[in-house]
Amino acid sequence: MTSYHCPVDGTRSAITALTWCCPVCRGPWDLDFTPARGVAANALAGRADSLWRYKEFLPLDTSAISLGEGRTPLVPLTDTVSAKLDFLMPTLSFKDRGAVMLGELARRLGPDRVVADSSGNAGTSFAAYCARAGLPCTVYVPEGTSAKKTEQIRAHGARLVTVPGGREATARAARAAADEPGVFYASHVFNPYFLHGTKTYAYELWEDLGGRLPEALAVPVGNGTLLLGVALAVAELDALGLITARPRLIAVQAEAVSPLAAAFRAGADDLLPVGAGDLLRDGEGEADGLLPDGGTVAGGDVGAGGVPGTGGGGGAGAGGVRGAGGNAAGGAGGVEPATLAEGIAIPRPPRARQILAAVRESGGTFLTVPEDGIREAQRDLAARGLFVETTGVACWAAVRAGGDAVRGEVVVPLCGSGLKTGMAASA
């Protein structure tokens, strides 16, 4: 029977339990699941035009609450770069891929209520799917979340709780509620069912490209839920003999909040530890250690990962994109550093070890983008007919700048609709 397991200490839990994290180390769960063999890309014709066409590869093979999510278009941007339009999902972001999976699991388990935390897009997805499932839902968001996103959450009937502080404070508030009896914590970070939903992004590319994947996949990374889903799909497709080459993973962070890029550059397996001196205080009460080049990285403990692999990363962006490193999470005055890419502004991602391992195993790298690069990328996409929110343009900002890291055929996800944030104001 499918069950949760902790990649750190091996603790196991039944799926039917509402235990949202490992009770020993408090880290995120992974899932015992192996997809079925014998399904090729040409066997999918005639199936439902949604992510549920990949049922043999999913831990849940049907959903009573589906909104037709998945199967988003792939359109060319240049001769070598294509964009997958995940902002055309039912709630206008890629988070629907994972939210429908967690929403269906919650529907089957029948909790008293569902709790989620989000910088906006995951919250709107969970609110929509819980409404469809008839489940009471409470969504915690940080202060400063886009008003258009909070309006969408309320529109679906969810209770909205705005938490003073940043993303980490919001997560702590939701996790405190998640420990109450009868609560299902729809965590897109701690619950692996979400990753098994986001992995369909790569399965769709595999099908659309005739049974192969591109040379590189650029992915925006905050908590890493899309990147880890993609890495999971690549590993599964490889194990099933359905691809002959694995793509490089290009992880993209905002320069203003880039703790993973800093750790990658330093050759670390996890977020960099707190430095012995020259400490700053961030808005979450954690000390940030200064890097030798003057950048900062958030301190604090994170859960360990379970994506195996070794191998070199490397490569740096050019033309306005910094290679791995740059300014990571931190800041002073009681607030997390501001970035237009609010959806990936995560100072301490719990799956940091898994993210770093997945990028290295792929032979990929991290790139960081400045705020002006995000503004320019959003305007450029709008001029091409694509209205995308500021977080969703981060990968295009990195890739359009060029450099060796983005050589060959590359696909970028356009993750959220511009209707959620509007156009970024000029600096």
CSV table of C-alpha atoms in Angstrom, one decimal:
chain,number,residue,atom,x,y,z
A,1,MET,CA,0.0,0.0,0.0
A,2,THR,CA,1.2,3.5,-0.8
A,3,SER,CA,2.6,5.3,2.3
A,4,TYR,CA,4.6,8.3,3.3
A,5,HIS,CA,8.2,7.9,4.3
A,6,CYS,CA,10.8,10.3,5.7
A,7,PRO,CA,13.9,10.6,3.5
A,8,VAL,CA,16.0,11.5,6.5
A,9,ASP,CA,15.3,8.9,9.2
A,10,GLY,CA,13.0,6.4,7.4
A,11,THR,CA,9.9,7.0,9.6
A,12,ARG,CA,6.8,5.9,7.8
A,13,SER,CA,3.1,6.9,8.0
A,14,ALA,CA,-0.1,5.7,6.4
A,15,ILE,CA,-1.7,8.0,3.8
A,16,THR,CA,-4.9,7.9,5.8
A,17,ALA,CA,-3.2,9.6,8.8
A,18,LEU,CA,-3.3,13.4,8.9
A,19,THR,CA,0.3,13.6,10.1
A,20,TRP,CA,1.6,16.3,7.8
A,21,CYS,CA,5.3,15.9,8.5
A,22,CYS,CA,7.7,13.4,10.0
A,23,PRO,CA,7.0,13.2,13.7
A,24,VAL,CA,10.7,12.6,14.4
A,25,CYS,CA,12.6,15.3,12.4
A,26,ARG,CA,9.6,17.5,11.4
A,27,GLY,CA,10.8,17.3,7.8
A,28,PRO,CA,8.7,16.8,4.7
A,29,TRP,CA,7.4,13.4,3.5
A,30,ASP,CA,8.3,11.6,0.4
A,31,LEU,CA,5.9,9.0,-1.2
A,32,ASP,CA,6.3,5.3,-1.8
A,33,PHE,CA,5.1,5.1,-5.3
A,34,THR,CA,6.3,3.4,-8.6
A,35,PRO,CA,4.5,4.2,-11.8
A,36,ALA,CA,3.1,1.4,-14.0
A,37,ARG,CA,5.1,0.1,-17.0
A,38,GLY,CA,4.0,-0.4,-20.5
A,39,VAL,CA,2.6,3.0,-21.4
A,40,ALA,CA,4.2,4.9,-24.4
A,41,ALA,CA,3.5,8.4,-25.6
A,42,ASN,CA,1.6,7.0,-28.6
A,43,ALA,CA,-0.8,5.1,-26.3
A,44,LEU,CA,-2.3,8.3,-24.9
A,45,ALA,CA,-4.3,9.4,-27.9
A,46,GLY,CA,-8.0,9.6,-27.3
A,47,ARG,CA,-7.7,10.0,-23.5
A,48,ALA,CA,-9.1,12.9,-21.5
A,49,ASP,CA,-7.3,16.1,-22.4
A,50,SER,CA,-6.1,16.8,-18.9
A,51,LEU,CA,-3.3,15.7,-16.7
A,52,TRP,CA,-5.4,12.7,-15.7
A,53,ARG,CA,-4.5,11.1,-19.1
A,54,TYR,CA,-1.2,10.1,-17.3
A,55,LYS,CA,-3.1,8.0,-14.7
A,56,GLU,CA,-0.7,5.1,-14.7
A,57,PHE,CA,2.1,7.5,-13.6
A,58,LEU,CA,0.0,9.1,-10.7
A,59,PRO,CA,-0.6,7.9,-7.1
A,60,LEU,CA,-4.3,8.8,-7.6
A,61,ASP,CA,-5.7,7.8,-11.0
A,62,THR,CA,-9.0,9.7,-11.0
A,63,SER,CA,-10.4,12.8,-9.5
A,64,ALA,CA,-14.0,13.8,-8.8
A,65,ILE,CA,-13.0,17.4,-8.5
A,66,SER,CA,-11.0,17.9,-11.7
A,67,LEU,CA,-11.4,21.2,-13.5
A,68,GLY,CA,-9.7,20.0,-16.6
A,69,GLU,CA,-6.3,21.1,-15.5
A,70,GLY,CA,-3.2,20.3,-17.5
A,71,ARG,CA,-2.3,19.9,-21.2
A,72,THR,CA,-1.3,23.6,-21.5
A,73,PRO,CA,0.1,24.9,-24.9
A,74,LEU,CA,3.8,24.9,-25.8
A,75,VAL,CA,4.6,27.9,-28.0
A,76,PRO,CA,8.0,29.1,-29.5
A,77,LEU,CA,9.6,32.3,-28.2
A,78,THR,CA,12.8,32.0,-30.2
A,79,ASP,CA,14.4,29.4,-32.5
A,80,THR,CA,15.6,27.5,-29.4
A,81,VAL,CA,13.3,28.6,-26.5
A,82,SER,CA,9.7,27.6,-26.1
A,83,ALA,CA,7.3,28.5,-23.3
A,84,LYS,CA,4.7,26.3,-21.7
A,85,LEU,CA,1.7,28.4,-20.9
A,86,ASP,CA,0.7,27.1,-17.4
A,87,PHE,CA,-1.0,30.4,-16.7
A,88,LEU,CA,-3.9,29.0,-18.7
A,89,MET,CA,-4.8,26.6,-15.9
A,90,PRO,CA,-8.3,26.8,-14.3
A,91,THR,CA,-7.2,29.2,-11.5
A,92,LEU,CA,-4.5,30.8,-13.7
A,93,SER,CA,-1.4,29.2,-12.3
A,94,PHE,CA,0.6,26.0,-12.5
A,95,LYS,CA,-0.3,25.2,-8.9
A,96,ASP,CA,-3.5,23.6,-10.1
A,97,ARG,CA,-1.4,20.6,-11.1
A,98,GLY,CA,-0.5,19.8,-7.4
A,99,ALA,CA,-3.6,21.3,-5.8
A,100,VAL,CA,-6.0,19.0,-7.6
A,101,MET,CA,-4.0,16.0,-6.4
A,102,LEU,CA,-4.0,17.2,-2.8
A,103,GLY,CA,-7.6,18.3,-3.0
A,104,GLU,CA,-8.7,14.8,-4.3
A,105,LEU,CA,-6.7,13.2,-1.5
A,106,ALA,CA,-8.4,15.4,1.1
A,107,ARG,CA,-11.8,14.6,-0.4
A,108,ARG,CA,-11.2,10.9,0.0
A,109,LEU,CA,-9.9,11.3,3.6
A,110,GLY,CA,-12.8,13.6,4.7
A,111,PRO,CA,-11.1,15.9,7.2
A,112,ASP,CA,-13.0,18.4,9.3
A,113,ARG,CA,-11.2,21.2,7.4
A,114,VAL,CA,-8.3,22.0,5.2
A,115,VAL,CA,-5.5,24.4,6.0
A,116,ALA,CA,-3.0,25.9,3.5
A,117,ASP,CA,-0.4,28.6,3.4
A,118,SER,CA,0.7,30.4,0.3
A,119,SER,CA,2.1,33.6,-1.2
A,120,GLY,CA,-1.1,33.6,-3.3
A,121,ASN,CA,-1.2,31.1,-6.2
A,122,ALA,CA,-1.3,27.9,-4.2
A,123,GLY,CA,-3.9,29.4,-1.9
A,124,THR,CA,-6.2,30.2,-4.8
A,125,SER,CA,-5.8,26.7,-6.2
A,126,PHE,CA,-6.6,25.0,-2.9
A,127,ALA,CA,-9.5,27.4,-2.3
A,128,ALA,CA,-11.0,26.4,-5.7
A,129,TYR,CA,-10.5,22.7,-5.4
A,130,CYS,CA,-11.8,22.6,-1.8
A,131,ALA,CA,-14.9,24.5,-2.9
A,132,ARG,CA,-15.4,21.9,-5.6
A,133,ALA,CA,-14.9,19.1,-3.0
A,134,GLY,CA,-17.2,20.8,-0.4
A,135,LEU,CA,-14.4,21.0,2.2
A,136,PRO,CA,-14.0,24.0,4.5
A,137,CYS,CA,-10.7,25.7,3.8
A,138,THR,CA,-8.6,28.3,5.5
A,139,VAL,CA,-5.7,29.9,3.6
A,140,TYR,CA,-2.9,31.8,5.4
A,141,VAL,CA,-1.1,34.4,3.4
A,142,PRO,CA,1.6,37.0,4.3
A,143,GLU,CA,0.8,40.6,4.5
A,144,GLY,CA,1.5,42.3,1.2
A,145,THR,CA,0.1,39.4,-0.9
A,146,SER,CA,-1.4,40.7,-4.2
A,147,ALA,CA,-4.9,42.0,-3.6
A,148,LYS,CA,-6.1,40.2,-6.7
A,149,LYS,CA,-4.9,36.9,-5.4
A,150,THR,CA,-6.6,37.4,-2.0
A,151,GLU,CA,-9.8,38.4,-3.8
A,152,GLN,CA,-9.7,35.1,-5.7
A,153,ILE,CA,-9.2,33.1,-2.5
A,154,ARG,CA,-12.2,34.7,-0.9
A,155,ALA,CA,-14.3,34.3,-4.1
A,156,HIS,CA,-14.0,30.5,-3.8
A,157,GLY,CA,-15.4,30.7,-0.2
A,158,ALA,CA,-12.1,30.1,1.7
A,159,ARG,CA,-11.4,31.8,5.0
A,160,LEU,CA,-8.4,34.1,4.5
A,161,VAL,CA,-6.0,34.8,7.3
A,162,THR,CA,-3.4,37.5,6.7
A,163,VAL,CA,-0.2,37.0,8.8
A,164,PRO,CA,2.0,39.9,9.8
A,165,GLY,CA,5.6,39.3,8.5
A,166,GLY,CA,6.8,37.3,5.6
A,167,ARG,CA,6.4,33.9,4.1
A,168,GLU,CA,8.2,32.0,6.9
A,169,ALA,CA,5.9,33.5,9.6
A,170,THR,CA,2.9,32.5,7.4
A,171,ALA,CA,4.1,28.9,7.2
A,172,ARG,CA,4.5,28.7,10.9
A,173,ALA,CA,1.0,30.0,11.6
A,174,ALA,CA,-0.5,27.4,9.2
A,175,ARG,CA,1.6,24.6,10.7
A,176,ALA,CA,0.3,25.4,14.1
A,177,ALA,CA,-3.2,25.1,12.9
A,178,ALA,CA,-2.3,21.9,11.0
A,179,ASP,CA,-1.4,20.2,14.3
A,180,GLU,CA,-5.0,20.5,15.5
A,181,PRO,CA,-7.2,17.3,15.4
A,182,GLY,CA,-9.1,16.7,12.2
A,183,VAL,CA,-7.1,19.1,10.0
A,184,PHE,CA,-5.7,18.2,6.6
A,185,TYR,CA,-2.7,20.4,5.9
A,186,ALA,CA,-2.6,20.9,2.1
A,187,SER,CA,1.0,21.8,2.1
A,188,HIS,CA,2.5,22.1,-1.4
A,189,VAL,CA,5.9,21.8,0.3
A,190,PHE,CA,5.5,19.0,2.9
A,191,ASN,CA,3.0,16.7,1.2
A,192,PRO,CA,4.6,14.7,-1.7
A,193,TYR,CA,1.2,14.3,-3.5
A,194,PHE,CA,1.7,17.9,-4.7
A,195,LEU,CA,5.0,17.0,-6.4
A,196,HIS,CA,3.3,14.0,-8.1
A,197,GLY,CA,0.9,16.6,-9.5
A,198,THR,CA,3.5,19.1,-10.7
A,199,LYS,CA,5.5,16.3,-12.4
A,200,THR,CA,2.8,16.2,-15.1
A,201,TYR,CA,4.4,19.3,-16.4
A,202,ALA,CA,7.3,17.2,-17.6
A,203,TYR,CA,5.1,14.3,-18.8
A,204,GLU,CA,3.2,16.7,-21.0
A,205,LEU,CA,6.4,17.9,-22.5
A,206,TRP,CA,7.5,14.3,-23.1
A,207,GLU,CA,4.3,13.6,-24.9
A,208,ASP,CA,4.3,16.9,-26.9
A,209,LEU,CA,7.8,16.4,-28.1
A,210,GLY,CA,7.2,12.9,-29.3
A,211,GLY,CA,8.6,10.8,-26.4
A,212,ARG,CA,11.6,13.0,-25.5
A,213,LEU,CA,12.5,16.0,-23.3
A,214,PRO,CA,14.3,19.2,-24.3
A,215,GLU,CA,18.0,19.7,-23.6
A,216,ALA,CA,17.3,22.0,-20.7
A,217,LEU,CA,14.3,22.9,-18.5
A,218,ALA,CA,14.4,26.3,-16.8
A,219,VAL,CA,12.3,26.4,-13.6
A,220,PRO,CA,11.6,29.1,-11.1
A,221,VAL,CA,12.5,28.0,-7.6
A,222,GLY,CA,11.3,29.1,-4.2
A,223,ASN,CA,10.1,26.0,-2.4
A,224,GLY,CA,11.0,24.0,-5.4
A,225,THR,CA,7.7,22.3,-6.0
A,226,LEU,CA,7.8,22.5,-9.8
A,227,LEU,CA,11.5,21.7,-10.0
A,228,LEU,CA,11.2,18.6,-7.8
A,229,GLY,CA,8.1,17.5,-9.7
A,230,VAL,CA,10.1,17.8,-12.9
A,231,ALA,CA,13.0,15.9,-11.4
A,232,LEU,CA,10.7,13.2,-10.2
A,233,ALA,CA,9.2,12.8,-13.7
A,234,VAL,CA,12.6,12.7,-15.4
A,235,ALA,CA,13.7,10.0,-13.0
A,236,GLU,CA,10.5,8.0,-13.6
A,237,LEU,CA,10.7,8.3,-17.4
A,238,ASP,CA,14.3,7.3,-17.4
A,239,ALA,CA,13.7,4.3,-15.1
A,240,LEU,CA,10.8,3.2,-17.4
A,241,GLY,CA,13.0,3.4,-20.5
A,242,LEU,CA,10.8,6.1,-22.0
A,243,ILE,CA,13.6,8.7,-22.6
A,244,THR,CA,17.2,8.3,-23.8
A,245,ALA,CA,18.6,11.6,-22.4
A,246,ARG,CA,17.9,13.6,-19.3
A,247,PRO,CA,17.6,17.4,-19.5
A,248,ARG,CA,19.7,19.9,-17.5
A,249,LEU,CA,17.7,21.7,-14.8
A,250,ILE,CA,18.2,25.5,-14.7
A,251,ALA,CA,16.9,26.7,-11.4
A,252,VAL,CA,16.0,30.4,-11.4
A,253,GLN,CA,15.7,32.6,-8.3
A,254,ALA,CA,15.2,36.3,-7.8
A,255,GLU,CA,18.6,38.0,-7.0
A,256,ALA,CA,17.0,39.6,-3.9
A,257,VAL,CA,16.0,36.3,-2.4
A,258,SER,CA,18.3,33.5,-3.5
A,259,PRO,CA,19.5,31.3,-0.7
A,260,LEU,CA,19.6,28.2,-2.9
A,261,ALA,CA,21.7,29.8,-5.5
A,262,ALA,CA,24.2,30.9,-2.8
A,263,ALA,CA,24.4,27.4,-1.4
A,264,PHE,CA,24.9,26.0,-4.9
A,265,ARG,CA,27.7,28.4,-5.6
A,266,ALA,CA,29.4,27.5,-2.4
A,267,GLY,CA,29.2,23.8,-3.2
A,268,ALA,CA,27.0,23.2,-0.1
A,269,ASP,CA,24.5,20.3,0.2
A,270,ASP,CA,22.1,22.5,2.2
A,271,LEU,CA,21.4,26.1,2.9
A,272,LEU,CA,24.6,27.8,4.2
A,273,PRO,CA,24.9,27.9,8.0
A,274,VAL,CA,24.8,31.0,10.1
A,275,GLY,CA,28.1,32.9,9.9
A,276,ALA,CA,30.2,33.5,13.1
A,277,GLY,CA,30.2,37.3,12.6
A,278,ASP,CA,28.8,40.2,10.5
A,279,LEU,CA,25.2,39.0,11.2
A,280,LEU,CA,22.1,40.7,10.1
A,281,ARG,CA,18.6,40.0,11.4
A,282,ASP,CA,15.8,39.2,9.0
A,283,GLY,CA,12.1,39.6,9.6
A,284,GLU,CA,11.7,36.0,10.8
A,285,GLY,CA,14.2,36.2,13.7
A,286,GLU,CA,16.9,34.2,12.0
A,287,ALA,CA,20.5,35.4,11.7
A,288,ASP,CA,21.8,35.7,8.2
A,289,GLY,CA,25.5,35.1,7.5
A,290,LEU,CA,27.4,37.2,5.1
A,291,LEU,CA,29.0,35.5,2.1
A,292,PRO,CA,32.6,36.4,1.2
A,293,ASP,CA,31.4,38.4,-1.9
A,294,GLY,CA,29.0,40.5,0.3
A,295,GLY,CA,25.8,38.6,-0.5
A,296,THR,CA,23.7,37.2,2.3
A,297,VAL,CA,22.0,33.9,2.9
A,298,ALA,CA,19.3,32.9,5.3
A,299,GLY,CA,20.3,30.8,8.3
A,300,GLY,CA,18.1,28.3,10.0
A,301,ASP,CA,17.4,24.6,9.8
A,302,VAL,CA,15.8,22.9,6.9
A,303,GLY,CA,14.5,19.4,6.2
A,304,ALA,CA,16.8,17.1,4.4
A,305,GLY,CA,16.1,15.8,0.9
A,306,GLY,CA,15.9,12.5,-0.8
A,307,VAL,CA,16.6,13.1,-4.5
A,308,PRO,CA,19.7,11.0,-5.1
A,309,GLY,CA,22.5,12.1,-7.3
A,310,THR,CA,25.9,13.7,-7.7
A,311,GLY,CA,27.6,15.6,-10.4
A,312,GLY,CA,28.7,19.0,-11.3
A,313,GLY,CA,26.7,22.1,-11.8
A,314,GLY,CA,28.3,25.2,-13.1
A,315,GLY,CA,27.7,27.8,-15.7
A,316,ALA,CA,26.8,31.4,-15.2
A,317,GLY,CA,24.4,33.7,-16.9
A,318,ALA,CA,25.3,36.8,-18.8
A,319,GLY,CA,23.7,40.0,-19.9
A,320,GLY,CA,22.1,41.0,-16.6
A,321,VAL,CA,21.7,37.5,-15.0
A,322,ARG,CA,24.0,36.6,-12.2
A,323,GLY,CA,25.3,33.0,-11.9
A,324,ALA,CA,24.7,31.0,-8.8
A,325,GLY,CA,25.2,33.2,-5.8
A,326,GLY,CA,24.1,36.8,-5.4
A,327,ASN,CA,22.1,38.2,-2.6
A,328,ALA,CA,20.1,35.6,-0.7
A,329,ALA,CA,17.4,35.9,1.8
A,330,GLY,CA,18.0,38.4,4.5
A,331,GLY,CA,17.3,42.0,5.2
A,332,ALA,CA,16.8,44.3,8.1
A,333,GLY,CA,14.1,46.3,9.7
A,334,GLY,CA,11.7,43.4,10.3
A,335,VAL,CA,10.7,42.6,6.7
A,336,GLU,CA,11.9,40.1,4.2
A,337,PRO,CA,13.7,41.6,1.2
A,338,ALA,CA,11.2,42.8,-1.4
A,339,THR,CA,11.2,41.2,-4.8
A,340,LEU,CA,8.6,41.4,-7.6
A,341,ALA,CA,8.8,37.6,-7.8
A,342,GLU,CA,6.8,37.1,-4.6
A,343,GLY,CA,6.0,33.5,-5.4
A,344,ILE,CA,9.6,32.4,-5.1
A,345,ALA,CA,10.7,34.7,-2.3
A,346,ILE,CA,11.3,31.8,0.1
A,347,PRO,CA,14.2,32.3,2.6
A,348,ARG,CA,14.4,28.8,4.0
A,349,PRO,CA,12.9,26.1,1.7
A,350,PRO,CA,12.3,22.9,3.7
A,351,ARG,CA,13.3,20.7,0.7
A,352,ALA,CA,16.6,22.6,0.1
A,353,ARG,CA,18.8,19.5,0.1
A,354,GLN,CA,16.5,17.8,-2.5
A,355,ILE,CA,16.5,20.8,-4.8
A,356,LEU,CA,20.3,21.2,-4.7
A,357,ALA,CA,20.8,17.5,-5.3
A,358,ALA,CA,18.4,17.4,-8.2
A,359,VAL,CA,20.0,20.4,-10.0
A,360,ARG,CA,23.5,18.9,-9.6
A,361,GLU,CA,22.5,15.4,-10.7
A,362,SER,CA,21.1,16.9,-13.9
A,363,GLY,CA,24.3,18.8,-14.7
A,364,GLY,CA,22.4,22.0,-14.4
A,365,THR,CA,22.9,25.3,-12.5
A,366,PHE,CA,21.3,28.2,-10.7
A,367,LEU,CA,20.7,31.6,-12.2
A,368,THR,CA,19.5,34.7,-10.4
A,369,VAL,CA,17.7,37.7,-12.0
A,370,PRO,CA,17.6,41.3,-10.8
A,371,GLU,CA,14.4,43.2,-10.4
A,372,ASP,CA,14.9,45.3,-13.6
A,373,GLY,CA,15.3,42.0,-15.5
A,374,ILE,CA,12.0,40.8,-14.2
A,375,ARG,CA,10.3,44.1,-15.3
A,376,GLU,CA,11.9,43.9,-18.7
A,377,ALA,CA,10.9,40.3,-19.2
A,378,GLN,CA,7.3,41.0,-18.2
A,379,ARG,CA,7.1,43.8,-20.7
A,380,ASP,CA,8.8,41.7,-23.4
A,381,LEU,CA,6.3,38.8,-23.0
A,382,ALA,CA,3.4,41.2,-23.0
A,383,ALA,CA,4.6,42.6,-26.3
A,384,ARG,CA,4.5,39.0,-27.6
A,385,GLY,CA,0.9,38.6,-26.5
A,386,LEU,CA,1.6,36.9,-23.2
A,387,PHE,CA,0.4,38.6,-20.0
A,388,VAL,CA,2.3,36.9,-17.2
A,389,GLU,CA,2.7,37.7,-13.5
A,390,THR,CA,6.1,38.9,-12.2
A,391,THR,CA,7.1,35.6,-10.6
A,392,GLY,CA,6.1,33.7,-13.8
A,393,VAL,CA,8.5,35.7,-16.0
A,394,ALA,CA,11.6,35.0,-13.9
A,395,CYS,CA,12.8,32.1,-16.2
A,396,TRP,CA,12.3,34.1,-19.3
A,397,ALA,CA,14.3,36.9,-17.7
A,398,ALA,CA,17.2,34.5,-17.1
A,399,VAL,CA,17.0,32.7,-20.4
A,400,ARG,CA,16.7,35.7,-22.7
A,401,ALA,CA,19.9,37.1,-21.3
A,402,GLY,CA,21.7,34.1,-22.8
A,403,GLY,CA,24.9,32.5,-21.7
A,404,ASP,CA,26.3,29.0,-21.8
A,405,ALA,CA,23.9,27.8,-19.1
A,406,VAL,CA,21.0,28.2,-21.5
A,407,ARG,CA,22.5,26.7,-24.6
A,408,GLY,CA,20.5,24.3,-26.8
A,409,GLU,CA,16.8,23.7,-26.7
A,410,VAL,CA,15.2,25.2,-23.6
A,411,VAL,CA,11.6,25.2,-22.3
A,412,VAL,CA,10.5,27.9,-19.8
A,413,PRO,CA,7.2,27.7,-17.8
A,414,LEU,CA,5.0,30.8,-17.7
A,415,CYS,CA,3.5,29.9,-14.4
A,416,GLY,CA,0.9,32.5,-13.5
A,417,SER,CA,-1.4,35.0,-15.2
A,418,GLY,CA,-0.6,38.7,-15.2
A,419,LEU,CA,-4.2,39.2,-14.0
A,420,LYS,CA,-3.0,38.1,-10.6
A,421,THR,CA,-0.5,40.9,-10.1
A,422,GLY,CA,-0.8,43.4,-13.0
A,423,MET,CA,2.2,44.9,-14.6
A,424,ALA,CA,5.2,45.7,-12.4
A,425,ALA,CA,5.6,49.4,-11.7
A,426,SER,CA,8.7,51.1,-13.0
A,427,ALA,CA,11.6,51.3,-10.6
